Short mmCIF file of C-alpha atoms and ligand atoms in Angstrom, two decimals:
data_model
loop_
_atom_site.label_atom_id
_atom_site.label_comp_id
_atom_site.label_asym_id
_atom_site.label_seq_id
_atom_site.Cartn_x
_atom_site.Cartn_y
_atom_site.Cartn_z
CA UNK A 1 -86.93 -31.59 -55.70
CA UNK A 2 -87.14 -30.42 -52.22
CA UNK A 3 -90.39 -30.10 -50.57
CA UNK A 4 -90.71 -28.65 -47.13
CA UNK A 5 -94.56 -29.25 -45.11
CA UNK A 6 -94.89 -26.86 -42.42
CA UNK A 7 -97.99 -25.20 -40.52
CA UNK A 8 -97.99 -22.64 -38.23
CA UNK A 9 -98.98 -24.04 -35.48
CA UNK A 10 -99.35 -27.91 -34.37
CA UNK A 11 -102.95 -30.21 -34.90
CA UNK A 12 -102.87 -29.19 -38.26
CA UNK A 13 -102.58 -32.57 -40.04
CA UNK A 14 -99.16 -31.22 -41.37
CA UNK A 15 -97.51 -34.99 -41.09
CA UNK A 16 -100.72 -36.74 -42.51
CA UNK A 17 -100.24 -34.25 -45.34
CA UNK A 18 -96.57 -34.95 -45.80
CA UNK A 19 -97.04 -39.21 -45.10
CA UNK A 20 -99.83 -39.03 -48.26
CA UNK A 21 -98.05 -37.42 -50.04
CA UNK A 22 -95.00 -39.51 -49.92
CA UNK A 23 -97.66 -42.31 -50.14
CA UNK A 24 -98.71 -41.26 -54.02
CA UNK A 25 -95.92 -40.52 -55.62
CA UNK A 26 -92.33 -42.41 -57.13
CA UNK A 27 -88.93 -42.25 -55.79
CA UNK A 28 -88.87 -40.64 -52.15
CA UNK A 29 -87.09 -39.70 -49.31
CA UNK A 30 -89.06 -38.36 -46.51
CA UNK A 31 -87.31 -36.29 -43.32
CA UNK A 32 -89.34 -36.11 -40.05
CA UNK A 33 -87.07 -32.72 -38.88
CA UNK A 34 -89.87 -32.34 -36.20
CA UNK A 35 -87.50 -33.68 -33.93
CA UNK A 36 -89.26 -33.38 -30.71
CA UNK A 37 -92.17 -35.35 -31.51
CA UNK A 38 -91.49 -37.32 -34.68
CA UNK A 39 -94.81 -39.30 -36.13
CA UNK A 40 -93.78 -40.07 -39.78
CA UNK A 41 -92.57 -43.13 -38.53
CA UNK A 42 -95.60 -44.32 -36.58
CA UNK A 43 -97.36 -44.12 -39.80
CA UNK A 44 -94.87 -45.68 -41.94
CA UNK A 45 -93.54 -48.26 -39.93
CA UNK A 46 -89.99 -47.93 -41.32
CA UNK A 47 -87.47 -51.20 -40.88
CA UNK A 48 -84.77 -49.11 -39.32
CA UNK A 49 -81.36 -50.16 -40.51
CA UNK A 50 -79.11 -47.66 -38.39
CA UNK A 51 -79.70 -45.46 -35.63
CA UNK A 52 -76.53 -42.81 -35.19
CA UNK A 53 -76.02 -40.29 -32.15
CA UNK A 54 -75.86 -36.99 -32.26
CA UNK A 55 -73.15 -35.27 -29.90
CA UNK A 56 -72.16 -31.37 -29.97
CA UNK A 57 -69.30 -30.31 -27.57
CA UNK A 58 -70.58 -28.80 -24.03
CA UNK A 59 -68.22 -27.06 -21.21
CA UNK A 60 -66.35 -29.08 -18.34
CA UNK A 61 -65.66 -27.34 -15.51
CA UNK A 62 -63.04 -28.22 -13.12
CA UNK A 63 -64.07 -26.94 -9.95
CA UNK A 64 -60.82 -26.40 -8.32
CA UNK A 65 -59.53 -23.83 -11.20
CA UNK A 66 -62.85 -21.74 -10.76
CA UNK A 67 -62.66 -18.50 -8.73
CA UNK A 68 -66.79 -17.73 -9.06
CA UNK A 69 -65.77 -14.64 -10.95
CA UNK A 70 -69.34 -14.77 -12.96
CA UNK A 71 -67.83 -14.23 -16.26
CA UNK A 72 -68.81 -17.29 -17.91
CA UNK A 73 -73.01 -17.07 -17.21
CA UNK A 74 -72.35 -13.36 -17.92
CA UNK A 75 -71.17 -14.27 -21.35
CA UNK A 76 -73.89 -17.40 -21.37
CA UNK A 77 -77.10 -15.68 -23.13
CA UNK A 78 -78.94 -18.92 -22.69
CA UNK A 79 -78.59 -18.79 -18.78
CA UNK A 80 -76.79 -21.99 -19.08
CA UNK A 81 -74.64 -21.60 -16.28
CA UNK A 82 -75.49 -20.16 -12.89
CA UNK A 83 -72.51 -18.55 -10.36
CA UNK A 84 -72.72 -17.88 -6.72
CA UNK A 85 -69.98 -17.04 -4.66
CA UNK A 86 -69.04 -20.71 -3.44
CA UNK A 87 -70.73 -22.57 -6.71
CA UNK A 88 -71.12 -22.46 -10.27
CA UNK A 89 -73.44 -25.12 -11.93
CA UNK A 90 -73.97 -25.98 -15.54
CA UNK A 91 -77.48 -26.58 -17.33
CA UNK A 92 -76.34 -28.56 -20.35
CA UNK A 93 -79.62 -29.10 -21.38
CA UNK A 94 -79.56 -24.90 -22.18
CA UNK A 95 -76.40 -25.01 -23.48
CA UNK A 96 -76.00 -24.25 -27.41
CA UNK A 97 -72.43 -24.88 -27.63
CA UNK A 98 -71.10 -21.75 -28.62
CA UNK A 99 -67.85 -22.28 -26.66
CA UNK A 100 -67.83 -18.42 -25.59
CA UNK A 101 -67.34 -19.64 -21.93
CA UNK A 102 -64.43 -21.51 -22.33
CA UNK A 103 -62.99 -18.35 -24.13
CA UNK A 104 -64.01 -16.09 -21.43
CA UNK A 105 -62.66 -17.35 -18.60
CA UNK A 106 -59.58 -16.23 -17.26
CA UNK A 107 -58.76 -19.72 -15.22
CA UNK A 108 -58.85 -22.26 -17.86
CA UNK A 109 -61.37 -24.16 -15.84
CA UNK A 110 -63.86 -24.68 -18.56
CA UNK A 111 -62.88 -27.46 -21.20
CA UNK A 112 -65.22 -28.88 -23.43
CA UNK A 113 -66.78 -32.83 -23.89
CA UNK A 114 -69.17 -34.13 -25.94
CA UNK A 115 -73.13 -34.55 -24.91
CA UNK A 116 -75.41 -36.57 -26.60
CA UNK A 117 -78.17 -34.26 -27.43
CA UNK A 118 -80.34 -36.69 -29.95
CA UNK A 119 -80.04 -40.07 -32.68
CA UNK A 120 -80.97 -40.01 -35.99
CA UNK A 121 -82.78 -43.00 -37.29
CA UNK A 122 -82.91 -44.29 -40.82
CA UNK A 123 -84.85 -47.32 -42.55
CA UNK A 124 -86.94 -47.87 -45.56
CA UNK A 125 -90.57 -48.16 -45.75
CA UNK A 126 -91.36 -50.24 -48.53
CA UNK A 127 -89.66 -47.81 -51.29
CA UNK A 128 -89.63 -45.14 -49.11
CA UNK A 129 -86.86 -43.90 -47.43
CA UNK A 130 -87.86 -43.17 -43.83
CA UNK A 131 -85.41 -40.64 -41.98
CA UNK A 132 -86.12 -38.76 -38.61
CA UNK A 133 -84.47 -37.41 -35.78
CA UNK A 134 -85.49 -37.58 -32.39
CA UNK A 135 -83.66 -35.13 -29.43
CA UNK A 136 -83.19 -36.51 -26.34
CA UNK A 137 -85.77 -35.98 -23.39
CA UNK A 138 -84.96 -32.54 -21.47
CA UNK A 139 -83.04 -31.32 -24.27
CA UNK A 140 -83.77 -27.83 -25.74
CA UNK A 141 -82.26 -27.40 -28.34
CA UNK A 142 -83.58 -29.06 -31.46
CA UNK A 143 -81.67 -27.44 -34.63
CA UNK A 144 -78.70 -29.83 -34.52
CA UNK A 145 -80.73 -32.44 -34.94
CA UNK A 146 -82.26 -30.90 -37.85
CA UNK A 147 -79.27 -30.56 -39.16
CA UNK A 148 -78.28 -33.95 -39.00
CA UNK A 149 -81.60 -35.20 -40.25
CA UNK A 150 -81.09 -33.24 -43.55
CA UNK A 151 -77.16 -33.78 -44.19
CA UNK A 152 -78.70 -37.09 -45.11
CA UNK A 153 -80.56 -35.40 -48.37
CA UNK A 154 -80.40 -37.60 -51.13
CA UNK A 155 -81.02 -34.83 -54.37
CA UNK A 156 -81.67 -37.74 -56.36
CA UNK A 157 -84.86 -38.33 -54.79
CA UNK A 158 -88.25 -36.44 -53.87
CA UNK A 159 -87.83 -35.49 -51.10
CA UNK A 160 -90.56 -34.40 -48.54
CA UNK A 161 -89.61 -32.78 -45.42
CA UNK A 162 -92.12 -33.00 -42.26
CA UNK A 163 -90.88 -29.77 -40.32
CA UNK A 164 -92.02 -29.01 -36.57
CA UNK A 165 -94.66 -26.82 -36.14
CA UNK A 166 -94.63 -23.33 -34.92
CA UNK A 167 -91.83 -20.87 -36.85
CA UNK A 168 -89.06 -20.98 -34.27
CA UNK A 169 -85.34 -22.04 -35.07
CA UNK A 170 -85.72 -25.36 -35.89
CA UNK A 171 -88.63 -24.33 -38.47
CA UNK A 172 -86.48 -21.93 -40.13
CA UNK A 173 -83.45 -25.08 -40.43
CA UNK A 174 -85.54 -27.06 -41.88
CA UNK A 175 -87.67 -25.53 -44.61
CA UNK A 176 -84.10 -23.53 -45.67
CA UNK A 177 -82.99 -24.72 -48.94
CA UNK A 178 -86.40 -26.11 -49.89
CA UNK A 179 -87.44 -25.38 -53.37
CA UNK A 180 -91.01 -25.26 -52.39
CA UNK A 181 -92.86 -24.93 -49.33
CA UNK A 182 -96.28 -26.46 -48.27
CA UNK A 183 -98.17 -24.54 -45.33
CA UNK A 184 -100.57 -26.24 -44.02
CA UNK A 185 -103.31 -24.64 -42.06
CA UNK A 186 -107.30 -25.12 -40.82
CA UNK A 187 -109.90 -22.41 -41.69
CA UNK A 188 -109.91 -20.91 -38.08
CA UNK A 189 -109.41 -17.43 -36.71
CA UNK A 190 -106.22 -19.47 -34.97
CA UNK A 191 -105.26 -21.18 -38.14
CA UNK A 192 -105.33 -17.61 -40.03
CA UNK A 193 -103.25 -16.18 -37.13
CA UNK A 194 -100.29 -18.67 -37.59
CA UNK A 195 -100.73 -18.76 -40.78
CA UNK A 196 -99.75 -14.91 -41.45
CA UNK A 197 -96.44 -15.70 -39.00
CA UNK A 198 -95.46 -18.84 -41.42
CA UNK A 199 -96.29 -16.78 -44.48
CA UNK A 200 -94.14 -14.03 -43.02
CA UNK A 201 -91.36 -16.51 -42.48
CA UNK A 202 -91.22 -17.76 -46.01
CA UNK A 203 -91.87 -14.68 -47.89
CA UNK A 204 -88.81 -13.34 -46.02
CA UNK A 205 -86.69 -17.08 -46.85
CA UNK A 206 -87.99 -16.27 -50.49
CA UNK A 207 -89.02 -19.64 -51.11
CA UNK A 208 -92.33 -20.44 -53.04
CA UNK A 209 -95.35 -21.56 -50.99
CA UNK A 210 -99.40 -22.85 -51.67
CA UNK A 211 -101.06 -23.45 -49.14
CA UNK A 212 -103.38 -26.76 -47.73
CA UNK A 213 -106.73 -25.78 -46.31
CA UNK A 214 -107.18 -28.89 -43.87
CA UNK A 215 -110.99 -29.83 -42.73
CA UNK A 216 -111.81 -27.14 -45.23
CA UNK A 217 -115.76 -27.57 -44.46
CA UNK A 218 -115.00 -26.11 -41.41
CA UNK A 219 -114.31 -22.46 -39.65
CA UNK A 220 -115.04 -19.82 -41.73
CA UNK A 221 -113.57 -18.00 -45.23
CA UNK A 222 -111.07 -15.61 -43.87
CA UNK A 223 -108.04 -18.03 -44.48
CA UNK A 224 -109.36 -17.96 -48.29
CA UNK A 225 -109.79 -14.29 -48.40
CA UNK A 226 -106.52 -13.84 -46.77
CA UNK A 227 -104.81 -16.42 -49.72
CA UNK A 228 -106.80 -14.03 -52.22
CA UNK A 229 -105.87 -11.08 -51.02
CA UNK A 230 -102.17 -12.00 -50.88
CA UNK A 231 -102.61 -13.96 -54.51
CA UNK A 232 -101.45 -17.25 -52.55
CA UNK A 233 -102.66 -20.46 -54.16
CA UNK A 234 -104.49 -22.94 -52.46
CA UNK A 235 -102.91 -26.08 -53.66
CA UNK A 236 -105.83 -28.67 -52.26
CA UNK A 237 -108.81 -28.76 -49.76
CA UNK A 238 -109.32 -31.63 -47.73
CA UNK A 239 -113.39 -31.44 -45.75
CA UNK A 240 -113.22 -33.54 -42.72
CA UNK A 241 -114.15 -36.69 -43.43
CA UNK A 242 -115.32 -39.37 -41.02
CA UNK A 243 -113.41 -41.86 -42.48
CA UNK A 244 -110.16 -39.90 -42.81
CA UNK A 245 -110.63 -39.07 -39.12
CA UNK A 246 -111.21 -43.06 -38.31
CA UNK A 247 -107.88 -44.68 -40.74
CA UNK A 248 -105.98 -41.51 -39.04
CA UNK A 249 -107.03 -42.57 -35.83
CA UNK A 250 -106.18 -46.09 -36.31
CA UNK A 251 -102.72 -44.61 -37.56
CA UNK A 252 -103.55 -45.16 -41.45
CA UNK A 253 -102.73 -42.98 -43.83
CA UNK A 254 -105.69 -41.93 -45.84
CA UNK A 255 -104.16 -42.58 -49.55
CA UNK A 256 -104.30 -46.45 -48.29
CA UNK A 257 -107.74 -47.00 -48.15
CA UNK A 258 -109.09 -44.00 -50.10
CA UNK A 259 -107.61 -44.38 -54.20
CA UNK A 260 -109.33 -40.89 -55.39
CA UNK A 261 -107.01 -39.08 -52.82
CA UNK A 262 -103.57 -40.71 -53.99
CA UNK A 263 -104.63 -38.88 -57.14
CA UNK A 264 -105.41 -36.07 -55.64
CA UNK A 265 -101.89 -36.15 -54.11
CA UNK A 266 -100.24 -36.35 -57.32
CA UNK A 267 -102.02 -33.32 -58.86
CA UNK A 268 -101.06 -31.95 -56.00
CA UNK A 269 -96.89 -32.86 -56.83
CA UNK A 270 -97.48 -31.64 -60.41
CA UNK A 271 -98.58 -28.95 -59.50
CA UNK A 272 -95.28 -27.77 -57.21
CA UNK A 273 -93.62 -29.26 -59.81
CA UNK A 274 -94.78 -27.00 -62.49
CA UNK A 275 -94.29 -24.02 -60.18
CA UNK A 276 -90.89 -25.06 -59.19
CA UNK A 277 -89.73 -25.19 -62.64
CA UNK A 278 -91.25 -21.74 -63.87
S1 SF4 B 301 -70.93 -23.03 -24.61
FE1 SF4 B 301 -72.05 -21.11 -24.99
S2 SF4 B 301 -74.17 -21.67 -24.66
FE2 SF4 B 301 -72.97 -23.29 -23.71
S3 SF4 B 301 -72.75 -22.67 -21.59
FE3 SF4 B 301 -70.98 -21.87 -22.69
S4 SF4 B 301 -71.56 -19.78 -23.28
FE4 SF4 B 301 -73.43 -20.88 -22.71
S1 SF4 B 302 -65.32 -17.78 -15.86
FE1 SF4 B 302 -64.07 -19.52 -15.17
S2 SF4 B 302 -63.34 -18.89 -13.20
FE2 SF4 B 302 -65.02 -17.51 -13.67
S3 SF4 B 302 -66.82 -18.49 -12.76
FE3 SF4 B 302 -66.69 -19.22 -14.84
S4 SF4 B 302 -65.53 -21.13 -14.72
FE4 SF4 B 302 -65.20 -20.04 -12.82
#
């Protein structure tokens, strides 16, 4: 079983969600796919046994063929390349390999070569199999990585994917082909805003969703009247909690220390469990 943890938007305790939960049960594989800031790690302190690149093909331009006709950054939707009469420059760090450039121009001054846009990195955790990606610094462009990350996907295992926060690209690559979805959120006026963008999101992927109210003692009840009104379960509440706040300070994960919530987290994976196989 595949089981995405998202929130709509970032603070939301999303990876200390996904971490505990990968904590309390058997048999997993867990994929940081939030690529430009992966934490799993820091609180799992994975042995890493191999660390692989990640390389997609970018233009080379040979100068000396170019006329500066502009039909290359015309073609370039991501502004990747910028023409001026005498000088044409490429911003590789835009550049989402399409190869439309190379078809466009009428010179044969673009080639292609490979850039190194990120490394994947995977180790083990105790039983755990720790996998994440990490895109290199400047890069934009995160969904490659992604994909990488989850070509590793062992079915055999549960697998818990920590996806980036927000509901961009990258979001979208990696809850796809989840069989459940976890949305994390906080009961805020801001939480309940993202919230209704990542419920959007998945009720238009059609994969099944709960949601986690996070520091649930907080904020106010419009995220639960919202779940209500839109018959969305709430799958777990977690108040804030001094100590929670302290072991996840101290980069602890809370099922460690605290036994009643590694229970809690396995209710929780029956749960999805029962709803996945409805
Ligand atoms: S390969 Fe595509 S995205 Fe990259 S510079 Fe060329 S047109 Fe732009
Ligand atoms: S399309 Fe080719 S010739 Fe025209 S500006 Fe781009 S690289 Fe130069």
């Amino acid at each position: 079983m595949v089981i995405s943890v998202a929130s709509g938007k970032g603070g939301t305790g999303k990876t200390s969600v996904a971490v505990n939960l990968a904590l309390s049960i058997e048999n997993v594989q867990i994929l940081d796919c939030d690529v430009e800031e992966p934490n799993v790690h820091l609180f799992l302190q994975p042995e890493i046994e191999k660390v692989e690149g990640v390389y997609t093909l970018i233009p080379k331009i040979d100068e000396s063929l170019c006329n500066y006709c502009g039909k290359c950054a015309e073609f370039c939707e991501y502004n990747a390349i910028f023409v001026s009469k005498d000088k044409i420059l490429l911003f590789s760090e835009l550049c989402h390999s399409c190869g439309g450039c190379k078809l466009v121009c009428p010179t044969n001054a673009i080639s292609e070569e490979p850039h190194k846009t990120g490394s994947v990195y995977s180790g083990k955790s105790k039983d755990i199999e720790v996998i994440y990606g990490e895109l290199e610094v400047g890069d934009a462009v995160a969904t490659n990585i992604v994909r990488e990350v989850k070509k590793r996907i062992d079915k055999s295992k549960n697998v818990i994917i920590d996806c980036p926060p927000g509901a961009s690209c990258p979001v979208i690559e990696s809850i796809k082909g989840s069989d459940f979805c976890i949305l994390v959120t906080e009961p805020t006026p801001f939480g309940l805003h993202d919230l209704k963008i990542a419920v959007s999101v998945l009720e238009e992927m059609k994969i099944p969703f709960g949601v986690i109210v996070n520091r649930s003692d907080l904020g106010d009840k419009r995220v639960y009247d919202y779940c209500k009104e839109k018959n969305i379960p709430i799958l777990l509440e977690i108040p804030f909690d001094r100590r929670i706040a302290e072991l996840y300070s101290r980069g602890i994960p809370f099922v460690l220390e605290m036994d009643e919530w590694k229970k809690n987290f396995r209710k929780l994976f029956e749960t999805i469990k029962e709803r996945v196989q409805k």
